Amino acid sequence: MTAEPRTPDAESRRAWRQGLGVALATSAYGISFGALAVAAGLDLWQTCVLSLLMFTGGSQFAFVGVIAAGGLPAAPAAIASASLLGVRNIAYGMRMSPVIGAGFWRRAAAAQFTIDESTAVSLAQTTPRARTLGFWVTGLAIYVGWNLSTLAGALLGDVLGDPKAYGLDAAAAAAFLALLWPRLRHRQPIAVGIAAAVVATVLTPALMPGVPVLVAAVVAFVVGWFNWLGADDEPPEEPDDVAERVGLP
């Protein structure tokens, strides 16, 4: 079997496939969120509005998790936890700014769709057009799918039972691992990934939801920035048009 030639059309088709594939996997666990939110005490409309306006799965799960544990008096802690997890989207916005391009309305629209998955799919592409296409396809498809599946999960409610029994809580992690895995070919990214995962796992039982993720991100940044493990013997091959060569920070 021969590989698909790297033409502009082929790169665009690749961005479409990856974006829709990630959207399908991510949307599936919106059912889990809808069911868990209703079980935590939110009604149908509150659950749906949360997905429509907040639209960041990690923050939404953190919010309903704290509410489920502490009820309405825990609302301030729930908001703080959701906000802490949402901080990462600021970094995504800075990274994606050159991809989105200039224009107030374009950037304002893109802000709603700047999430983990749209950023990852976009930056996995090798041409400016494919990166832009990957961002919009992924962001829009997940937004539609996530809100529809949230509604379905909220309507099913108790009929669905425990969403974790279906493995829906692991769908997003599986999709991200599929994007991350091809990059784990050298000592440095492997070490950064392991260090961040260990830190997050150890701190999760002890700290407020959201804080372990931020601490793990700081660890990954420090290890990568100072290159503590040294350069690999052979630098990784880069495509002809990597992100750094077209203005991305």
mmCIF file of C-alpha atoms in Angstrom:
data_model
loop_
_atom_site.group_PDB
_atom_site.id
_atom_site.type_symbol
_atom_site.label_atom_id
_atom_site.label_comp_id
_atom_site.label_asym_id
_atom_site.label_seq_id
_atom_site.Cartn_x
_atom_site.Cartn_y
_atom_site.Cartn_z
ATOM 1 C CA MET A 1 0.000 0.000 0.000
ATOM 2 C CA THR A 2 1.418 3.388 -0.992
ATOM 3 C CA ALA A 3 1.105 6.475 1.166
ATOM 4 C CA GLU A 4 -1.171 9.297 0.053
ATOM 5 C CA PRO A 5 0.902 12.033 -1.631
ATOM 6 C CA ARG A 6 1.285 15.192 0.440
ATOM 7 C CA THR A 7 -0.574 17.558 -1.861
ATOM 8 C CA PRO A 8 -2.671 20.486 -0.558
ATOM 9 C CA ASP A 9 -5.859 18.534 -1.266
ATOM 10 C CA ALA A 10 -4.498 15.477 0.527
ATOM 11 C CA GLU A 11 -3.540 17.582 3.558
ATOM 12 C CA SER A 12 -7.037 19.094 3.645
ATOM 13 C CA ARG A 13 -8.647 15.652 3.481
ATOM 14 C CA ARG A 14 -6.381 14.520 6.299
ATOM 15 C CA ALA A 15 -7.467 17.489 8.430
ATOM 16 C CA TRP A 16 -11.130 16.680 7.752
ATOM 17 C CA ARG A 17 -10.663 13.011 8.686
ATOM 18 C CA GLN A 18 -8.787 13.738 11.886
ATOM 19 C CA GLY A 19 -11.146 16.512 12.932
ATOM 20 C CA LEU A 20 -14.298 14.458 12.395
ATOM 21 C CA GLY A 21 -12.748 11.371 14.002
ATOM 22 C CA VAL A 22 -11.789 13.267 17.141
ATOM 23 C CA ALA A 23 -15.196 14.971 17.188
ATOM 24 C CA LEU A 24 -16.977 11.626 17.056
ATOM 25 C CA ALA A 25 -14.969 10.214 19.961
ATOM 26 C CA THR A 26 -15.249 13.375 22.048
ATOM 27 C CA SER A 27 -18.961 13.848 21.432
ATOM 28 C CA ALA A 28 -19.659 10.347 22.683
ATOM 29 C CA TYR A 29 -18.721 11.169 26.243
ATOM 30 C CA GLY A 30 -21.014 14.182 26.244
ATOM 31 C CA ILE A 31 -23.671 11.583 27.054
ATOM 32 C CA SER A 32 -21.722 10.833 30.209
ATOM 33 C CA PHE A 33 -21.631 14.510 31.147
ATOM 34 C CA GLY A 34 -25.366 14.961 30.596
ATOM 35 C CA ALA A 35 -26.208 11.972 32.765
ATOM 36 C CA LEU A 36 -23.756 12.924 35.514
ATOM 37 C CA ALA A 37 -24.961 16.550 35.584
ATOM 38 C CA VAL A 38 -28.577 15.501 36.072
ATOM 39 C CA ALA A 39 -27.505 13.007 38.735
ATOM 40 C CA ALA A 40 -25.629 15.841 40.502
ATOM 41 C CA GLY A 41 -28.838 17.859 40.800
ATOM 42 C CA LEU A 42 -28.863 20.074 37.705
ATOM 43 C CA ASP A 43 -32.035 20.124 35.650
ATOM 44 C CA LEU A 44 -32.229 19.596 31.891
ATOM 45 C CA TRP A 45 -31.941 23.265 30.961
ATOM 46 C CA GLN A 46 -29.084 23.984 33.363
ATOM 47 C CA THR A 47 -27.169 21.018 31.958
ATOM 48 C CA CYS A 48 -27.671 22.086 28.345
ATOM 49 C CA VAL A 49 -26.835 25.753 29.004
ATOM 50 C CA LEU A 50 -23.620 24.683 30.720
ATOM 51 C CA SER A 51 -22.525 22.864 27.556
ATOM 52 C CA LEU A 52 -23.656 25.647 25.241
ATOM 53 C CA LEU A 53 -21.835 28.422 27.097
ATOM 54 C CA MET A 54 -18.928 26.830 28.971
ATOM 55 C CA PHE A 55 -18.062 24.241 26.301
ATOM 56 C CA THR A 56 -14.934 22.781 27.812
ATOM 57 C CA GLY A 57 -15.370 19.228 28.977
ATOM 58 C CA GLY A 58 -12.759 19.185 31.733
ATOM 59 C CA SER A 59 -14.194 22.286 33.391
ATOM 60 C CA GLN A 60 -17.739 20.994 33.050
ATOM 61 C CA PHE A 61 -16.917 17.659 34.665
ATOM 62 C CA ALA A 62 -15.036 19.443 37.451
ATOM 63 C CA PHE A 63 -18.035 21.699 38.080
ATOM 64 C CA VAL A 64 -20.627 18.921 38.322
ATOM 65 C CA GLY A 65 -18.224 16.729 40.313
ATOM 66 C CA VAL A 66 -17.871 19.310 43.061
ATOM 67 C CA ILE A 67 -21.605 20.065 43.003
ATOM 68 C CA ALA A 68 -22.368 16.341 43.309
ATOM 69 C CA ALA A 69 -20.072 16.063 46.329
ATOM 70 C CA GLY A 70 -21.089 19.238 48.171
ATOM 71 C CA GLY A 71 -24.409 20.388 46.754
ATOM 72 C CA LEU A 72 -25.314 24.061 46.227
ATOM 73 C CA PRO A 73 -23.085 25.332 49.097
ATOM 74 C CA ALA A 74 -20.123 23.977 47.129
ATOM 75 C CA ALA A 75 -20.925 26.196 44.128
ATOM 76 C CA PRO A 76 -18.017 28.642 44.775
ATOM 77 C CA ALA A 77 -15.554 25.740 44.923
ATOM 78 C CA ALA A 78 -17.120 24.274 41.769
ATOM 79 C CA ILE A 79 -16.689 27.572 39.919
ATOM 80 C CA ALA A 80 -13.079 27.864 41.114
ATOM 81 C CA SER A 81 -12.271 24.333 39.980
ATOM 82 C CA ALA A 82 -13.839 24.865 36.567
ATOM 83 C CA SER A 83 -11.967 28.155 36.185
ATOM 84 C CA LEU A 84 -8.633 26.580 37.074
ATOM 85 C CA LEU A 85 -9.067 23.966 34.372
ATOM 86 C CA GLY A 86 -10.178 26.648 31.915
ATOM 87 C CA VAL A 87 -6.934 28.600 32.353
ATOM 88 C CA ARG A 88 -5.242 26.317 29.826
ATOM 89 C CA ASN A 89 -7.498 27.686 27.085
ATOM 90 C CA ILE A 90 -5.729 31.049 27.402
ATOM 91 C CA ALA A 91 -2.487 29.376 26.363
ATOM 92 C CA TYR A 92 -4.302 27.634 23.514
ATOM 93 C CA GLY A 93 -5.641 30.991 22.334
ATOM 94 C CA MET A 94 -2.135 32.463 22.215
ATOM 95 C CA ARG A 95 -0.868 29.435 20.305
ATOM 96 C CA MET A 96 -3.737 29.485 17.823
ATOM 97 C CA SER A 97 -3.801 33.237 17.188
ATOM 98 C CA PRO A 98 -1.574 33.115 14.062
ATOM 99 C CA VAL A 99 -3.589 30.177 12.723
ATOM 100 C CA ILE A 100 -6.925 31.989 13.093
ATOM 101 C CA GLY A 101 -5.643 35.204 11.560
ATOM 102 C CA ALA A 102 -6.639 38.829 12.029
ATOM 103 C CA GLY A 103 -10.131 40.257 12.362
ATOM 104 C CA PHE A 104 -12.214 40.883 15.494
ATOM 105 C CA TRP A 105 -15.221 38.779 14.543
ATOM 106 C CA ARG A 106 -13.098 35.882 13.320
ATOM 107 C CA ARG A 107 -11.189 35.799 16.596
ATOM 108 C CA ALA A 108 -14.338 36.273 18.673
ATOM 109 C CA ALA A 109 -15.958 33.293 16.938
ATOM 110 C CA ALA A 110 -12.811 31.191 17.282
ATOM 111 C CA ALA A 111 -12.636 31.825 21.038
ATOM 112 C CA GLN A 112 -15.651 29.576 21.651
ATOM 113 C CA PHE A 113 -14.063 26.685 19.761
ATOM 114 C CA THR A 114 -10.507 26.962 21.111
ATOM 115 C CA ILE A 115 -10.363 23.760 23.136
ATOM 116 C CA ASP A 116 -7.936 20.888 23.654
ATOM 117 C CA GLU A 117 -9.064 18.884 20.651
ATOM 118 C CA SER A 118 -9.322 21.687 18.075
ATOM 119 C CA THR A 119 -5.860 22.953 19.070
ATOM 120 C CA ALA A 120 -4.307 19.487 18.921
ATOM 121 C CA VAL A 121 -5.795 18.583 15.538
ATOM 122 C CA SER A 122 -4.851 21.955 14.073
ATOM 123 C CA LEU A 123 -1.223 21.818 15.203
ATOM 124 C CA ALA A 124 -0.897 18.240 13.968
ATOM 125 C CA GLN A 125 -1.272 19.462 10.377
ATOM 126 C CA THR A 126 1.659 20.505 8.184
ATOM 127 C CA THR A 127 0.305 23.379 6.064
ATOM 128 C CA PRO A 128 -1.352 26.680 7.043
ATOM 129 C CA ARG A 129 -4.586 25.860 5.185
ATOM 130 C CA ALA A 130 -4.837 22.404 6.757
ATOM 131 C CA ARG A 131 -4.196 23.824 10.235
ATOM 132 C CA THR A 132 -6.972 26.372 9.823
ATOM 133 C CA LEU A 133 -9.306 23.736 8.408
ATOM 134 C CA GLY A 134 -8.451 21.289 11.190
ATOM 135 C CA PHE A 135 -9.258 23.890 13.841
ATOM 136 C CA TRP A 136 -12.661 24.864 12.476
ATOM 137 C CA VAL A 137 -13.779 21.375 11.491
ATOM 138 C CA THR A 138 -12.858 19.941 14.885
ATOM 139 C CA GLY A 139 -14.221 22.827 16.944
ATOM 140 C CA LEU A 140 -17.550 23.124 15.128
ATOM 141 C CA ALA A 141 -18.129 19.371 14.887
ATOM 142 C CA ILE A 142 -17.425 18.858 18.589
ATOM 143 C CA TYR A 143 -19.634 21.808 19.549
ATOM 144 C CA VAL A 144 -22.606 20.353 17.679
ATOM 145 C CA GLY A 145 -21.933 16.762 18.751
ATOM 146 C CA TRP A 146 -21.165 17.630 22.378
ATOM 147 C CA ASN A 147 -24.361 19.616 22.842
ATOM 148 C CA LEU A 148 -26.522 16.979 21.171
ATOM 149 C CA SER A 149 -24.995 14.203 23.259
ATOM 150 C CA THR A 150 -25.309 16.315 26.424
ATOM 151 C CA LEU A 151 -29.022 16.674 25.705
ATOM 152 C CA ALA A 152 -29.318 12.937 25.067
ATOM 153 C CA GLY A 153 -27.513 12.072 28.312
ATOM 154 C CA ALA A 154 -29.629 14.487 30.337
ATOM 155 C CA LEU A 155 -32.832 13.067 28.859
ATOM 156 C CA LEU A 156 -31.770 9.482 29.476
ATOM 157 C CA GLY A 157 -30.720 10.275 33.043
ATOM 158 C CA ASP A 158 -31.384 7.365 35.332
ATOM 159 C CA VAL A 159 -32.303 5.104 32.397
ATOM 160 C CA LEU A 160 -28.669 5.100 31.289
ATOM 161 C CA GLY A 161 -27.356 4.049 34.690
ATOM 162 C CA ASP A 162 -23.710 4.649 35.537
ATOM 163 C CA PRO A 163 -22.106 6.244 32.433
ATOM 164 C CA LYS A 164 -18.710 4.899 33.472
ATOM 165 C CA ALA A 165 -19.992 1.359 32.929
ATOM 166 C CA TYR A 166 -20.023 2.108 29.198
ATOM 167 C CA GLY A 167 -16.511 3.526 29.157
ATOM 168 C CA LEU A 168 -17.766 6.917 27.967
ATOM 169 C CA ASP A 169 -15.647 8.727 30.568
ATOM 170 C CA ALA A 170 -12.508 7.444 28.815
ATOM 171 C CA ALA A 171 -13.437 8.464 25.261
ATOM 172 C CA ALA A 172 -11.702 11.847 25.358
ATOM 173 C CA ALA A 173 -8.526 10.437 26.912
ATOM 174 C CA ALA A 174 -8.389 7.765 24.205
ATOM 175 C CA ALA A 175 -8.785 10.362 21.452
ATOM 176 C CA PHE A 176 -6.015 12.515 22.905
ATOM 177 C CA LEU A 177 -3.684 9.551 23.313
ATOM 178 C CA ALA A 178 -4.167 8.755 19.626
ATOM 179 C CA LEU A 179 -3.011 12.286 18.767
ATOM 180 C CA LEU A 180 -0.133 12.260 21.249
ATOM 181 C CA TRP A 181 1.256 8.792 20.559
ATOM 182 C CA PRO A 182 2.967 9.557 17.199
ATOM 183 C CA ARG A 183 4.971 12.326 18.881
ATOM 184 C CA LEU A 184 6.399 10.064 21.602
ATOM 185 C CA ARG A 185 9.389 8.897 19.569
ATOM 186 C CA HIS A 186 12.240 10.583 21.436
ATOM 187 C CA ARG A 187 13.570 10.755 24.981
ATOM 188 C CA GLN A 188 12.476 14.299 25.797
ATOM 189 C CA PRO A 189 8.728 14.131 24.956
ATOM 190 C CA ILE A 190 8.463 10.693 26.573
ATOM 191 C CA ALA A 191 10.048 11.982 29.794
ATOM 192 C CA VAL A 192 7.852 15.097 29.821
ATOM 193 C CA GLY A 193 4.706 13.033 29.324
ATOM 194 C CA ILE A 194 5.611 10.545 32.070
ATOM 195 C CA ALA A 195 6.601 13.275 34.548
ATOM 196 C CA ALA A 196 3.386 15.232 34.006
ATOM 197 C CA ALA A 197 1.230 12.112 34.296
ATOM 198 C CA VAL A 198 2.903 11.007 37.536
ATOM 199 C CA VAL A 199 2.579 14.462 39.116
ATOM 200 C CA ALA A 200 -1.109 14.737 38.193
ATOM 201 C CA THR A 201 -1.855 11.225 39.467
ATOM 202 C CA VAL A 202 -0.107 11.760 42.808
ATOM 203 C CA LEU A 203 -1.673 15.165 43.462
ATOM 204 C CA THR A 204 -5.242 14.385 42.370
ATOM 205 C CA PRO A 205 -6.362 12.855 45.708
ATOM 206 C CA ALA A 206 -4.849 15.713 47.727
ATOM 207 C CA LEU A 207 -5.671 18.913 45.843
ATOM 208 C CA MET A 208 -8.740 20.739 44.564
ATOM 209 C CA PRO A 209 -9.902 19.506 41.145
ATOM 210 C CA GLY A 210 -8.067 21.408 38.433
ATOM 211 C CA VAL A 211 -4.938 22.179 40.444
ATOM 212 C CA PRO A 212 -3.128 18.868 39.675
ATOM 213 C CA VAL A 213 -3.534 19.489 35.944
ATOM 214 C CA LEU A 214 -2.009 22.972 36.231
ATOM 215 C CA VAL A 215 0.890 21.706 38.370
ATOM 216 C CA ALA A 216 1.548 18.923 35.857
ATOM 217 C CA ALA A 217 1.570 21.489 33.057
ATOM 218 C CA VAL A 218 4.168 23.546 34.947
ATOM 219 C CA VAL A 219 6.324 20.433 35.367
ATOM 220 C CA ALA A 220 6.079 19.681 31.647
ATOM 221 C CA PHE A 221 6.968 23.281 30.797
ATOM 222 C CA VAL A 222 9.999 23.359 33.105
ATOM 223 C CA VAL A 223 11.406 20.036 31.899
ATOM 224 C CA GLY A 224 10.896 20.983 28.261
ATOM 225 C CA TRP A 225 12.138 24.562 28.582
ATOM 226 C CA PHE A 226 15.382 23.700 30.347
ATOM 227 C CA ASN A 227 15.874 20.517 28.322
ATOM 228 C CA TRP A 228 17.112 18.713 31.426
ATOM 229 C CA LEU A 229 17.563 15.418 29.630
ATOM 230 C CA GLY A 230 19.621 16.890 26.830
ATOM 231 C CA ALA A 231 19.032 16.692 23.100
ATOM 232 C CA ASP A 232 18.337 13.389 21.411
ATOM 233 C CA ASP A 233 21.186 11.870 19.467
ATOM 234 C CA GLU A 234 19.242 12.340 16.238
ATOM 235 C CA PRO A 235 16.840 15.279 15.979
ATOM 236 C CA PRO A 236 13.346 14.391 14.789
ATOM 237 C CA GLU A 237 12.541 14.937 11.155
ATOM 238 C CA GLU A 238 10.334 17.932 10.480
ATOM 239 C CA PRO A 239 7.945 18.422 7.599
ATOM 240 C CA ASP A 240 8.748 21.064 5.026
ATOM 241 C CA ASP A 241 6.239 23.442 6.564
ATOM 242 C CA VAL A 242 6.285 23.112 10.334
ATOM 243 C CA ALA A 243 4.304 25.527 12.481
ATOM 244 C CA GLU A 244 7.319 27.524 13.678
ATOM 245 C CA ARG A 245 8.228 28.440 10.102
ATOM 246 C CA VAL A 246 4.966 30.237 9.418
ATOM 247 C CA GLY A 247 4.836 32.469 12.467
ATOM 248 C CA LEU A 248 3.422 30.300 15.256
ATOM 249 C CA PRO A 249 5.031 30.991 18.640
#
